[in-house]
Short mmCIF file of C-alpha atoms in Angstrom, two decimals:
data_model
loop_
_atom_site.label_atom_id
_atom_site.label_comp_id
_atom_site.label_asym_id
_atom_site.label_seq_id
_atom_site.Cartn_x
_atom_site.Cartn_y
_atom_site.Cartn_z
CA MET S 13 35.78 -82.76 39.49
CA THR S 14 35.79 -78.98 39.21
CA MET S 15 39.10 -77.13 38.87
CA GLU S 16 39.77 -73.47 39.50
CA LYS S 17 41.41 -71.86 36.49
CA VAL S 18 42.55 -68.40 35.49
CA CYS S 19 41.33 -67.11 32.14
CA PRO S 20 44.37 -66.47 29.90
CA ARG S 21 42.51 -63.61 28.18
CA CYS S 22 41.27 -61.51 31.14
CA GLY S 23 42.82 -63.03 34.28
CA THR S 24 39.47 -63.87 35.94
CA ARG S 25 39.32 -66.96 38.15
CA PHE S 26 36.58 -69.42 37.22
CA ALA S 27 35.47 -73.01 37.82
CA CYS S 28 36.13 -75.51 35.03
CA SER S 29 34.57 -78.98 34.81
CA LEU S 30 36.84 -80.36 32.10
CA ASP S 31 36.24 -83.96 33.16
CA ALA S 32 32.45 -83.42 32.76
CA VAL S 33 32.42 -80.88 29.94
CA MET S 34 28.65 -81.07 29.43
CA ASP S 35 28.24 -79.92 33.04
CA CYS S 36 30.72 -77.08 32.60
CA LEU S 37 29.34 -73.55 32.29
CA CYS S 38 31.19 -73.11 28.98
CA ALA S 39 28.97 -75.79 27.40
CA GLY S 40 26.21 -73.17 27.36
CA VAL S 41 28.19 -70.83 25.07
CA ALA S 42 27.71 -71.94 21.47
CA LEU S 43 30.75 -71.29 19.28
CA ASP S 44 31.25 -72.19 15.64
CA ASP S 45 34.24 -74.10 14.28
CA ALA S 46 36.21 -70.97 13.35
CA GLN S 47 35.76 -69.47 16.81
CA ARG S 48 36.85 -72.70 18.53
CA ARG S 49 39.85 -72.94 16.18
CA PHE S 50 40.82 -69.34 16.98
CA ILE S 51 40.72 -70.07 20.72
CA ALA S 52 42.78 -73.26 20.32
CA ASP S 53 45.35 -71.45 18.15
CA ASN S 54 45.70 -68.43 20.43
CA TYR S 55 45.21 -69.60 24.03
CA ASP S 56 46.80 -72.40 26.04
CA ASP S 57 43.82 -73.00 28.31
CA CYS S 58 40.07 -72.50 28.71
CA LEU S 59 38.56 -69.02 28.54
CA CYS S 60 36.02 -67.84 31.12
CA ASN S 61 32.37 -67.59 30.09
CA ASP S 62 32.48 -63.79 29.81
CA CYS S 63 35.40 -63.98 27.37
CA LEU S 64 33.71 -66.78 25.41
CA ARG S 65 30.57 -64.66 25.04
CA ILE S 66 32.55 -61.57 24.04
CA LEU S 67 34.50 -63.56 21.47
CA ARG S 68 31.29 -65.09 20.08
CA GLU S 69 29.58 -61.69 19.80
CA THR S 70 32.52 -59.80 18.29
CA PHE S 71 34.48 -62.43 16.36
CA TYR S 72 33.31 -61.52 12.87
CA SER S 73 32.46 -57.86 13.45
CA THR S 74 35.91 -56.82 14.67
CA GLY S 75 38.00 -58.46 11.94
CA ILE S 76 39.94 -60.59 14.42
CA ASN S 77 41.79 -62.52 11.75
CA PRO S 78 40.67 -62.91 8.14
CA ARG S 79 41.86 -66.51 8.08
CA TYR S 80 39.03 -67.37 10.50
CA ALA S 81 36.30 -65.47 8.66
CA PRO S 82 33.62 -67.61 7.05
CA ILE S 83 33.96 -68.09 3.32
CA VAL S 84 31.34 -66.02 1.54
CA LYS S 85 30.82 -66.76 -2.11
CA PRO S 86 30.32 -63.63 -4.20
CA LYS S 87 26.96 -63.29 -5.87
CA SER S 88 26.92 -64.21 -9.49
CA TYR S 89 26.10 -61.38 -11.86
CA SER S 90 23.60 -63.67 -13.56
CA GLU S 91 21.47 -63.96 -10.39
#
């Protein structure tokens, strides 16, 4: 069953197939664990595909929240 939702980030109406998530358009937007955690922590409902893509493309480049940044080990001086 498809539901009409309103994106909490941009206000756009979109169709959500939560009961068949693999058929939902959002299944085509690959997000990593930190990005999914950020969405869950900051939004109460699904984001539209445009917002998912924007978040994916800008998440690490805009310094959204350092707590979600991937851990990068500093290079050893002996390398």
